Structures are given as structure tokens and as C-alpha cells.
Coordinates of C-alpha atoms and ligand atoms in Angstrom, one line a residue:
M1 CA 91.0 118.2 279.2
P2 CA 88.7 119.3 282.1
F3 CA 88.7 116.9 285.0
I4 CA 85.2 117.7 286.2
N5 CA 82.7 119.0 283.7
V6 CA 79.8 121.0 285.0
I7 CA 77.0 120.6 282.5
R8 CA 75.0 123.6 281.9
G9 CA 74.1 122.7 278.3
E10 CA 75.5 119.7 276.6
A11 CA 77.7 117.1 278.2
I12 CA 81.4 116.9 277.2
P13 CA 81.9 113.2 277.1
T14 CA 85.7 113.4 277.4
A15 CA 85.6 114.5 281.1
P16 CA 85.8 111.6 283.6
F17 CA 83.2 113.2 285.8
N18 CA 80.1 115.0 284.6
V19 CA 78.1 117.1 287.1
R20 CA 74.8 118.5 286.2
T21 CA 73.6 121.6 288.2
P22 CA 69.9 121.2 289.1
V23 CA 67.5 123.3 287.2
V24 CA 64.9 124.8 289.5
R25 CA 61.8 126.3 287.9
L26 CA 60.3 129.2 289.8
P27 CA 56.9 130.9 289.1
V28 CA 57.2 134.5 288.0
W29 CA 55.2 135.8 291.0
L30 CA 57.7 134.2 293.4
V31 CA 60.6 135.9 291.6
M32 CA 58.8 139.3 291.7
F33 CA 57.9 138.8 295.3
W34 CA 61.5 138.0 296.2
S35 CA 62.8 141.1 294.4
A36 CA 60.2 143.2 296.2
V37 CA 61.3 141.9 299.6
K38 CA 64.9 142.5 298.7
G39 CA 64.1 146.1 297.5
L40 CA 62.2 146.8 300.7
A41 CA 65.0 145.5 302.9
W42 CA 67.4 147.8 301.1
M43 CA 65.2 150.8 301.6
V44 CA 64.8 150.1 305.3
I45 CA 68.6 149.6 305.7
G46 CA 69.2 152.8 303.6
Y47 CA 66.7 154.7 305.7
F48 CA 68.5 153.9 309.0
R49 CA 72.0 154.1 307.5
F50 CA 71.4 157.6 306.2
W51 CA 69.3 158.6 309.2
W52 CA 70.9 162.0 309.3
I53 CA 69.3 162.9 306.0
T54 CA 66.2 160.6 306.0
L55 CA 64.9 161.5 309.5
P56 CA 64.9 165.3 309.0
S57 CA 63.3 164.8 305.6
S58 CA 60.5 162.6 306.9
G59 CA 60.0 165.0 309.8
L60 CA 59.5 167.8 307.3
L61 CA 57.2 165.7 305.2
W62 CA 55.1 164.9 308.3
M63 CA 55.0 168.6 309.1
Y64 CA 53.8 169.3 305.6
A65 CA 51.1 166.6 305.9
A66 CA 49.9 167.9 309.3
F67 CA 50.2 171.7 308.9
D68 CA 50.5 172.4 305.2
W69 CA 53.4 174.5 304.0
Q70 CA 53.6 176.5 307.2
G71 CA 54.8 173.4 309.1
P72 CA 58.1 172.8 307.3
T73 CA 58.7 176.5 306.7
F74 CA 58.5 177.5 310.4
T75 CA 60.5 174.4 311.4
V76 CA 63.3 175.3 309.1
L77 CA 63.2 179.0 310.2
G78 CA 63.1 177.9 313.9
V79 CA 66.2 175.7 313.5
A80 CA 68.0 178.5 311.6
V81 CA 67.3 181.1 314.2
A82 CA 68.3 178.7 317.1
A83 CA 71.5 177.8 315.2
T84 CA 72.3 181.5 314.7
I85 CA 71.7 182.4 318.3
W86 CA 73.9 179.4 319.4
N87 CA 76.6 180.5 316.9
L88 CA 76.6 184.1 318.1
G89 CA 76.4 183.1 321.8
N90 CA 79.1 180.4 321.9
R91 CA 80.7 179.9 318.5
A92 CA 83.2 177.3 319.7
S93 CA 80.5 174.9 321.1
F94 CA 78.3 175.6 318.1
L95 CA 81.0 174.5 315.7
R96 CA 82.1 171.6 317.8
F97 CA 78.7 170.1 318.6
G98 CA 76.4 171.6 316.0
W99 CA 78.1 172.4 312.7
Y100 CA 81.1 170.1 312.5
P101 CA 79.2 166.8 313.0
I102 CA 76.9 167.7 310.2
L103 CA 79.7 168.7 308.0
A104 CA 81.6 165.5 308.8
R105 CA 78.6 163.4 307.6
F106 CA 78.6 165.3 304.4
R107 CA 82.4 165.1 303.9
R108 CA 82.4 161.4 304.7
W109 CA 79.9 160.9 301.9
T110 CA 82.1 162.8 299.5
Y111 CA 85.3 160.8 300.5
R112 CA 83.4 157.6 300.0
R113 CA 82.5 158.6 296.5
H114 CA 86.2 159.0 295.5
W115 CA 87.5 156.3 297.8
Q116 CA 88.0 153.4 295.5
A117 CA 89.5 155.4 292.7
A118 CA 91.7 157.2 295.2
M119 CA 93.0 154.0 296.8
V120 CA 93.6 152.2 293.5
T121 CA 95.4 155.1 291.7
A122 CA 97.5 155.7 294.8
K123 CA 98.4 152.0 294.8
L124 CA 97.1 151.6 298.3
S125 CA 94.7 148.8 297.3
V126 CA 96.1 145.3 297.6
S127 CA 95.3 142.5 295.1
Y128 CA 95.4 139.2 296.8
D129 CA 94.2 135.8 295.5
G130 CA 92.3 137.5 292.6
Q131 CA 90.5 139.9 295.0
T132 CA 91.1 143.6 295.6
V133 CA 91.3 144.7 299.2
L134 CA 90.9 148.4 300.0
P135 CA 91.8 150.3 303.1
V136 CA 88.6 151.0 305.0
L137 CA 87.3 154.6 305.5
Q138 CA 86.3 154.5 309.2
R139 CA 85.5 157.9 310.5
V140 CA 85.6 161.6 309.5
R141 CA 85.9 164.4 312.0
C142 CA 86.0 168.1 311.0
R143 CA 88.2 170.8 312.5
P144 CA 88.8 174.3 311.4
G145 CA 90.1 174.0 307.8
T146 CA 91.0 170.4 308.4
D147 CA 89.2 167.0 308.1
L148 CA 90.6 164.1 310.2
V149 CA 90.0 160.9 308.3
L150 CA 90.6 157.6 310.2
V151 CA 91.5 154.7 307.9
R152 CA 92.0 151.1 308.7
M153 CA 94.9 149.9 306.7
V154 CA 95.1 146.7 304.8
T155 CA 97.2 144.1 306.6
G156 CA 100.9 144.7 305.8
Q157 CA 100.6 148.5 305.3
I158 CA 102.2 151.1 307.5
P159 CA 101.3 154.8 307.9
D160 CA 104.3 155.9 305.9
D161 CA 102.8 154.1 302.8
F162 CA 100.1 156.7 303.0
G163 CA 102.6 159.4 303.6
H164 CA 104.5 158.6 300.4
V165 CA 101.4 159.2 298.3
S166 CA 99.9 162.0 300.3
E167 CA 100.3 164.5 297.4
R168 CA 98.5 162.1 295.0
L169 CA 95.7 161.8 297.6
A170 CA 95.5 165.6 297.9
H171 CA 94.9 166.0 294.2
T172 CA 92.4 163.2 294.1
F173 CA 90.3 164.7 296.8
G174 CA 90.9 168.2 295.5
V175 CA 92.4 169.6 298.7
R176 CA 95.5 171.6 299.6
Q177 CA 97.4 168.9 301.4
V178 CA 97.1 165.5 303.0
K179 CA 99.2 164.5 306.0
A180 CA 99.4 160.9 307.2
M181 CA 100.1 160.0 310.8
P182 CA 99.7 156.9 312.9
G183 CA 96.1 156.4 314.1
P184 CA 95.0 155.5 317.7
T185 CA 95.5 151.8 317.0
F186 CA 98.3 150.1 315.3
S187 CA 96.2 149.0 312.3
T188 CA 94.9 152.5 311.5
V189 CA 96.3 155.7 309.9
L190 CA 95.0 159.2 310.5
L191 CA 94.9 161.4 307.4
A192 CA 94.7 165.1 308.1
V193 CA 93.1 166.6 305.0
L194 CA 93.9 170.3 304.9
R195 CA 91.4 172.4 302.9
G196 CA 91.5 176.2 303.5
D197 CA 94.6 178.1 304.5
P198 CA 94.4 180.2 307.6
L199 CA 98.0 181.3 307.1
V200 CA 97.4 183.4 304.1
K201 CA 96.8 186.4 306.3
L202 CA 99.7 188.2 308.0
V203 CA 100.1 187.3 311.7
P204 CA 100.2 190.4 313.9
P205 CA 102.6 190.4 316.8
F206 CA 101.5 188.7 320.0
P207 CA 101.1 190.8 323.2
V208 CA 104.2 191.0 325.4
T209 CA 104.0 189.4 328.8
G210 CA 105.8 190.8 331.8
V211 CA 107.4 187.5 332.7
P212 CA 108.0 185.2 329.7
D213 CA 107.1 181.6 330.0
F214 CA 110.3 180.0 328.7
M215 CA 108.5 176.7 328.2
A216 CA 105.9 178.3 325.9
L217 CA 106.8 181.5 324.0
P218 CA 104.0 182.5 321.7
V219 CA 105.7 183.2 318.3
A220 CA 103.5 181.9 315.5
R221 CA 100.1 180.9 314.3
Q222 CA 99.5 177.2 313.5
E223 CA 97.6 176.1 310.5
D224 CA 94.9 174.7 312.7
G225 CA 94.3 178.2 314.1
E226 CA 96.1 177.6 317.5
V227 CA 99.1 179.6 318.7
F228 CA 102.4 177.9 318.3
D229 CA 104.4 178.1 321.5
L230 CA 108.2 177.7 321.3
R231 CA 109.9 175.9 324.1
L232 CA 113.2 177.6 324.8
F233 CA 114.2 175.9 328.1
G234 CA 116.4 172.9 327.5
T235 CA 117.0 173.5 323.8
Q236 CA 118.9 175.4 321.1
V237 CA 117.0 176.8 318.1
L238 CA 118.1 176.7 314.5
V239 CA 116.0 178.6 311.8
V240 CA 116.7 177.6 308.2
G241 CA 115.2 179.3 305.2
A242 CA 116.2 180.5 301.7
T243 CA 116.8 184.2 301.2
G244 CA 113.7 186.2 301.8
A245 CA 112.0 183.3 303.6
G246 CA 111.3 185.4 306.7
K247 CA 114.1 184.4 309.1
G248 CA 114.0 187.9 310.4
S249 CA 110.4 187.6 311.5
V250 CA 111.3 184.4 313.4
I251 CA 114.0 186.3 315.3
W252 CA 111.8 189.2 316.1
S253 CA 108.9 187.0 317.1
I254 CA 111.1 185.3 319.6
V255 CA 112.7 188.5 320.8
R256 CA 109.2 190.0 321.3
A257 CA 108.1 186.9 323.3
L258 CA 111.2 187.6 325.5
A259 CA 110.9 191.4 325.6
G260 CA 109.2 191.5 329.0
G261 CA 112.1 189.6 330.5
V262 CA 114.6 191.9 328.7
G263 CA 112.9 194.9 330.3
T264 CA 113.2 193.5 333.8
G265 CA 116.7 192.1 333.4
L266 CA 115.7 188.4 333.6
V267 CA 116.7 187.9 330.0
R268 CA 119.9 189.2 328.3
L269 CA 120.0 189.2 324.5
W270 CA 123.4 189.0 322.9
G271 CA 123.2 189.8 319.2
L272 CA 125.5 188.7 316.4
D273 CA 124.7 190.1 313.1
P274 CA 127.5 189.1 310.7
K275 CA 125.7 190.8 307.8
G276 CA 126.8 194.1 309.2
G277 CA 123.9 194.8 311.6
M278 CA 121.3 195.0 308.9
E279 CA 118.8 192.7 310.6
L280 CA 119.3 193.2 314.4
G281 CA 120.4 196.8 314.3
I282 CA 116.9 198.2 314.3
G283 CA 116.3 196.8 317.8
L284 CA 119.8 197.6 319.1
P285 CA 118.7 198.9 322.6
L286 CA 117.2 195.4 323.3
F287 CA 120.6 193.8 323.1
D288 CA 122.8 193.6 326.1
R289 CA 125.8 192.9 323.9
F290 CA 126.1 193.2 320.2
A291 CA 128.6 192.6 317.5
S292 CA 128.2 192.9 313.8
K293 CA 130.9 194.0 311.4
D294 CA 134.1 192.9 313.1
F295 CA 134.5 189.1 313.1
A296 CA 137.0 189.2 315.9
A297 CA 134.5 191.0 318.1
Q298 CA 131.9 188.3 317.2
A299 CA 134.4 185.6 318.2
D300 CA 135.1 187.4 321.4
L301 CA 131.3 187.5 322.1
L302 CA 131.0 183.8 321.5
E303 CA 133.9 183.1 323.7
A304 CA 132.4 185.2 326.4
A305 CA 129.2 183.1 326.1
A306 CA 131.3 179.9 326.2
A307 CA 133.1 181.1 329.3
E308 CA 129.9 182.0 331.0
T309 CA 128.4 178.6 330.1
Q310 CA 131.4 176.8 331.6
R311 CA 131.4 178.9 334.7
R312 CA 127.7 178.2 335.3
A313 CA 128.1 174.5 334.5
A314 CA 130.9 174.2 337.1
R315 CA 128.8 176.0 339.7
L316 CA 125.6 174.1 339.1
M317 CA 127.3 170.7 338.7
G318 CA 125.4 168.1 340.6
R319 CA 123.0 170.6 342.0
T320 CA 120.3 171.0 339.4
R321 CA 119.4 169.8 336.0
Q322 CA 117.8 173.0 334.8
H323 CA 119.1 176.5 335.6
V324 CA 116.4 179.0 336.8
P325 CA 117.0 182.5 335.4
S326 CA 117.3 185.2 338.0
L327 CA 118.4 188.9 338.0
G328 CA 121.8 187.8 339.2
E329 CA 122.2 185.0 336.6
P330 CA 119.8 185.9 333.8
L331 CA 118.9 183.8 330.8
I332 CA 121.3 184.6 328.0
V333 CA 120.0 184.2 324.5
L334 CA 122.5 184.6 321.7
V335 CA 120.7 185.7 318.6
I336 CA 122.7 185.0 315.4
D337 CA 121.6 186.1 312.0
E338 CA 123.3 184.1 309.2
L339 CA 125.4 181.6 311.1
A340 CA 127.2 180.4 308.0
N341 CA 129.1 183.7 307.9
L342 CA 130.7 182.7 311.1
T343 CA 131.3 179.0 310.3
A344 CA 131.6 178.3 306.6
Y345 CA 132.2 181.5 304.8
L346 CA 134.9 182.9 307.1
T347 CA 138.3 182.9 305.5
D348 CA 140.4 183.5 308.5
R349 CA 141.2 180.0 309.8
H350 CA 142.3 181.1 313.2
L351 CA 139.0 183.1 313.8
K352 CA 137.0 180.3 312.3
D353 CA 138.5 177.7 314.8
R354 CA 137.9 180.0 317.7
I355 CA 134.3 180.5 316.7
K356 CA 133.8 176.8 316.1
A357 CA 135.2 175.9 319.5
A358 CA 133.2 178.5 321.4
L359 CA 129.9 177.7 319.6
G360 CA 130.5 174.0 320.3
I361 CA 130.7 174.6 324.0
V362 CA 127.6 176.8 324.1
L363 CA 125.6 174.4 322.0
T364 CA 126.5 171.3 324.0
Q365 CA 126.4 172.7 327.5
G366 CA 124.5 175.9 327.4
R367 CA 120.9 174.6 327.3
A368 CA 121.0 173.3 330.9
V369 CA 122.6 176.4 332.3
G370 CA 120.5 179.1 330.7
V371 CA 122.7 180.0 327.7
H372 CA 120.6 179.6 324.6
V373 CA 121.3 180.1 320.9
V374 CA 118.7 181.2 318.3
A375 CA 120.6 181.0 315.0
C376 CA 119.5 181.5 311.4
L377 CA 120.9 179.8 308.3
Q378 CA 120.2 179.9 304.6
D379 CA 121.9 176.7 303.5
P380 CA 121.4 173.6 305.7
R381 CA 124.1 171.4 304.0
K382 CA 126.7 169.6 306.2
E383 CA 129.6 171.5 304.7
V384 CA 128.0 174.8 305.8
L385 CA 127.0 173.7 309.3
P386 CA 128.5 170.5 310.6
A387 CA 127.1 171.1 314.1
R388 CA 123.5 170.9 312.8
G389 CA 122.7 168.0 315.2
L390 CA 123.5 170.1 318.2
F391 CA 120.3 172.1 317.7
P392 CA 117.4 170.1 319.1
T393 CA 114.8 172.5 317.9
R394 CA 114.8 173.3 314.2
I395 CA 112.4 175.5 312.2
A396 CA 112.3 175.1 308.4
L397 CA 111.0 178.1 306.4
R398 CA 110.9 178.1 302.6
L399 CA 113.8 176.0 301.3
S400 CA 115.0 175.9 297.7
E401 CA 115.2 172.1 297.3
S402 CA 113.1 169.2 298.5
N403 CA 116.0 167.2 299.8
E404 CA 116.9 170.0 302.2
V405 CA 113.7 169.4 304.2
D406 CA 114.9 166.2 305.8
L407 CA 118.3 167.7 306.4
V408 CA 116.7 170.3 308.6
L409 CA 113.7 168.6 310.2
G410 CA 114.8 165.0 310.2
D411 CA 114.4 161.9 308.1
G412 CA 111.0 161.3 306.6
M413 CA 109.6 164.7 307.5
R414 CA 108.9 165.8 304.0
D415 CA 106.9 162.6 303.3
R416 CA 105.0 163.4 306.5
G417 CA 104.0 166.7 305.1
A418 CA 106.7 169.3 305.5
L419 CA 106.7 170.7 302.0
C420 CA 109.1 173.6 302.7
D421 CA 110.2 173.6 299.0
R422 CA 106.6 174.3 298.0
I423 CA 106.1 177.3 300.3
S424 CA 105.3 180.3 298.1
E425 CA 107.7 183.2 297.9
T426 CA 104.6 185.4 298.5
A427 CA 104.2 183.8 302.0
P428 CA 107.3 184.8 303.9
G429 CA 107.3 183.8 307.6
V430 CA 105.6 180.5 306.8
G431 CA 107.4 177.3 307.8
Y432 CA 107.2 173.9 309.4
V433 CA 108.0 173.0 313.0
A434 CA 108.0 169.7 314.9
L435 CA 105.7 169.7 317.9
D436 CA 106.6 167.9 321.1
G437 CA 105.3 164.3 321.0
D438 CA 103.9 164.6 317.5
P439 CA 105.6 162.8 314.6
T440 CA 104.0 165.0 311.9
P441 CA 105.2 168.5 311.2
M442 CA 103.0 171.5 311.8
R443 CA 102.8 174.4 309.3
V444 CA 103.0 177.7 311.0
R445 CA 103.4 181.4 310.2
F446 CA 105.5 183.6 312.4
S447 CA 104.3 186.9 313.5
Y448 CA 105.5 189.9 311.6
L449 CA 106.8 193.1 313.2
T450 CA 107.3 196.2 311.1
D451 CA 110.4 198.2 311.6
D452 CA 108.4 200.7 313.6
E453 CA 107.0 198.0 315.9
I454 CA 110.5 196.8 316.5
R455 CA 111.7 200.3 317.3
D456 CA 108.7 200.8 319.7
M457 CA 109.5 197.6 321.4
A458 CA 113.1 198.6 321.8
D459 CA 112.1 202.0 323.2
I460 CA 109.9 200.3 325.8
Y461 CA 112.0 197.3 326.8
G462 CA 115.5 198.2 325.7
R463 CA 118.3 198.8 328.2
V464 CA 121.7 200.4 328.2
Q465 CA 124.1 198.0 326.5
V466 CA 127.7 197.3 325.9
I467 CA 128.5 197.4 322.2
D468 CA 131.3 195.0 321.3
G469 CA 133.3 196.0 318.3
D470 CA 132.2 198.6 315.9
A471 CA 128.4 198.2 315.7
A472 CA 127.5 201.6 317.1
Ligands
ATP646 N1 106.2 186.6 309.1 C1 106.1 187.4 308.0 N2 104.9 187.8 307.6 C2 104.8 188.6 306.5 N3 105.8 189.1 305.8 C3 107.1 188.7 306.2 C4 107.3 187.9 307.3 N4 108.6 187.7 307.5 C5 109.2 188.4 306.5 N5 108.3 189.0 305.7 C6 108.6 189.9 304.6 O1 109.5 189.2 303.8 C7 110.7 190.0 303.6 C8 112.0 189.1 303.7 O2 112.0 188.7 305.0 P1 113.4 188.5 305.8 O3 114.3 189.7 305.6 O4 113.1 188.2 307.2 O5 114.0 187.3 305.1 P2 115.3 186.5 305.4 O6 114.9 185.0 305.5 O7 116.0 187.0 306.6 O8 116.2 186.6 304.2 P3 117.8 186.8 304.1 O9 118.4 185.5 304.2 O10 118.0 187.3 302.7 O11 118.2 187.8 305.1 C9 110.7 191.1 304.6 O12 111.1 192.3 304.1 C10 109.2 191.2 305.0 O13 108.6 192.2 304.2
MG647 MG1 117.7 188.0 307.1

């Protein structure tokens, strides 16, 4: 039985209270007048809200009224010529201040059209008290191949909620990929919507600098078009990728960035190529020491590196935090192709223990004293490389399984956009890296050196070297 009965037609006598809503009779002209006022207000609001389309259109209309068809035609032509000259004269400023703001307006409008459907199907809308609350699309900015969409989250949401459904969002918006990262305020999330792919093309080798900048070695192209600089000082580098993923190109990109220093003696490369010298052998003259077929020789080389690390550490103890390479005490970079051959797949227990101990010393103490490791690996599982955590810098190329991504790059990185298992086999050298101070991974493609380019580089910068074991 209803407690209060609102009477719109007949009274229900069983309700204790009966309330009758007043019936107001309006004349037809008043209703029409009110509708007209409302319509006009909407038009004025719409005019100012979409000023970027309404203002130019009314300008053109006014031109037409004042000067006939010549008015709008010459205006459009004038703007097109000015834009072309600006574009040719200074493309960067044209894109930034001319083209991208217009594009962003247009894109914002397209996102708004799909917004509700996208939020509801991705389960990012929240139903509360019979009402549906949607995250708010706040701002859209365009960058080369990328839109940055700022979204105010519904209370209780976190950026990772968007990260989990990023793939769904990408398909809804019809784009290649969506990456979610924390926005400038705690209540916002920034969605990087990636459209085109600048990494389809091969990346040619970067020019060699006389003195390498060990804080920023140019080795790859980022998907936003910038150059990815690898920091070598203070770190150890692990490169993981399935077979054919392009680990070789990572090695040679790094070696090339160091080649100037190899030529002057500031950098010494020690090569370990357990696959019999197949990868590193082409650039043999670049290596100061080299071991490939003989595992005992490779263990010796690692022990020599460990001994040098400990000698330097003892000398520098208490004096400095970061070793500065010099001709007397150069930067030593151990380049290891397929580390698992030295750690997991080696059957000789004694050798395996020697290698493990020496590697442990270099990895834990080497980075402060100028002894660095750049190691490649196919399989990132713990059984294969227990010391994975000792490599602060990790590069993930194409991987065979999605759960390997977080093993290499760290927890949650796949959700944040590192789709290493989705990298095409036709795109070797493409991978994901973590940038300093950025929680989201960056997709990059490493430069590719042909065998001839490697040989040329070795001819120019190579030095007379000691060959350990039987490589020669
Ligand atoms: N950065 C790159 N750009 C374009 N092509 C590349 C790149 N890197 C590698 N490739 C091509 O992919 C092929 C395989 O690459 P690479 O030998 O480096 O793979 P890998 O990861 O070392 O594999 P494996 O573990 O089997 O040794 C190369 O022969 C080369 O043609
Ligand atoms: Mg290889």
C-alpha cells in the first residue's frame, strides 16, 4: 500500500495521504515563446562552444556577403599559402602552434563521440545510487603519431584501472595502442593514444662521436620520434628477446655509440660470444679481449673482469662514487651474447660455479668502478638467470609469452603498455625500455648495422687485441 499517493488522475482512497500536483494551464504562445528562447540560448552557447568552427565559418560567410565568391576564395588561399610557407620555414613551430592545436580540436570531438560507449564497455563507468558516472574527458593534445588525452577519473579509480583495459580502449577508438599513466594531478590519468607507427622503417646507424657521452648513448629511435639515449654509467644492461628478435642489433648499436672511445682507448670492449663467435666475430678488431668457443677461456675472461673490478673498488674506496674513465683506467664493457650458455646450459659444474661467482662480482660492484656488462638472453625465467635483479637496466625485445614481459621489465609493465609478446616477427630490433623517471615503458627500435657497416666500423676504430682462447 503506498504511503503517500500523488494524484495525477484518480485518487487512491487507501493511501493515508493524498497529494495533488497543481495543474497549471499555459497559453500556447507562451509555450512556443519559451521553446524559442531555449533554442536561441542553445544556439548562442553552441556558437561560442564550437568557436573554432563557427568563427571561421561566419568569417567566410561575411566575406562572401561583402566581396562575393572572391572573398572566401582568396581568404582560404591566403591562409593555405601562409601555412605552407610557415610549414616549410619552420616545420616544428608550425606543427606545434598551427597544425596540432587544430587537429587536437578535431580529435577531441571524435573521442567525445565514442566516449560513453568506450567507458561503459571498458567498465570504467561507475553506477552509484541509480546513476551512471563517467570519467571526464578533459583535454586532448596532439604529438607526432600520438594523442595525449587527459581524463579525470571517477572517485575511487586509479590509473592502473585504465591500464588494465588499455587494449579494449585501443580497439574502441580504432588506434594501434593506448598507454595509461598518472596525470599531472592525483585525480587524473593521462592516456597516450598511439596512432601511426614511426618504427616500421629501419633505423639507420647513428653517427659516431669522438668522445662518447656515457650518460646518453644514442642507440635507438623512440616511437615519439625522439632518439633513445642509453645511460651506461652506473648500470648494467640486460637485453632479452626471443630468437631473431634483434639482440644483435642492440649490441652493435651500443658498440657503435662507444666506438669513438674504443678508437681513442677510453673504452675497452671485452667480448664473450658463447655461440662460437657468430655474432661478435664480425667486429673482432673492436674487442680488446675476446673469447668464444672455449668455456674455460670465457670463465678466465670473466674472472679477469672480476679481479679488475675488485682492484679498482679497493683503490677507489672512500674516494669517489663514480669512476671516471681515463686512458690509464678505461671503461671496460663486457659484451656477452647469449648469457644463458654461460649460466644455465653449461654442464661443467666447476666452470659454471667459477662463472657465476665472477659474474656476481662484476654485476654487484662493477657499475661504480667502470666495469659494465651488456648481456643478451633469450629466456628470462629465473631458472635460466637467477641474477636478473642485478641488471638495473633491462631492454625487452620480442618475447614469446606475455608473462615474460613483467619478468624482464618489472611488475605491471605489460599492463602499462609493454606488449613485447605482440611485437611482429617482421620488426626485429623493436622493443620496450623503461625511461628514467617515467613509469610507462617506451617502444623503441634499435639501429641496424649491416655486416659491412660493422666491418667498416671495426676497420676505423678497431685496435690490436689479445685473443683469449681459440677465437682467432
Ligand atoms: N634493428 C634491426 N632493424 C632491422 N632488422 C634487424 C634489426 N635487428 C635485427 N634485424 C634482422 O633480424 C635478424 C635477426 O636478428 P638477430 O640475429 O640480431 O637476432 P637475435 O635476437 O640475436 O637472435 P638469436 O637469439 O637467434 O641470436 C637479423 O639477421 C637482421 O636481418
Ligand atoms: Mg643473436
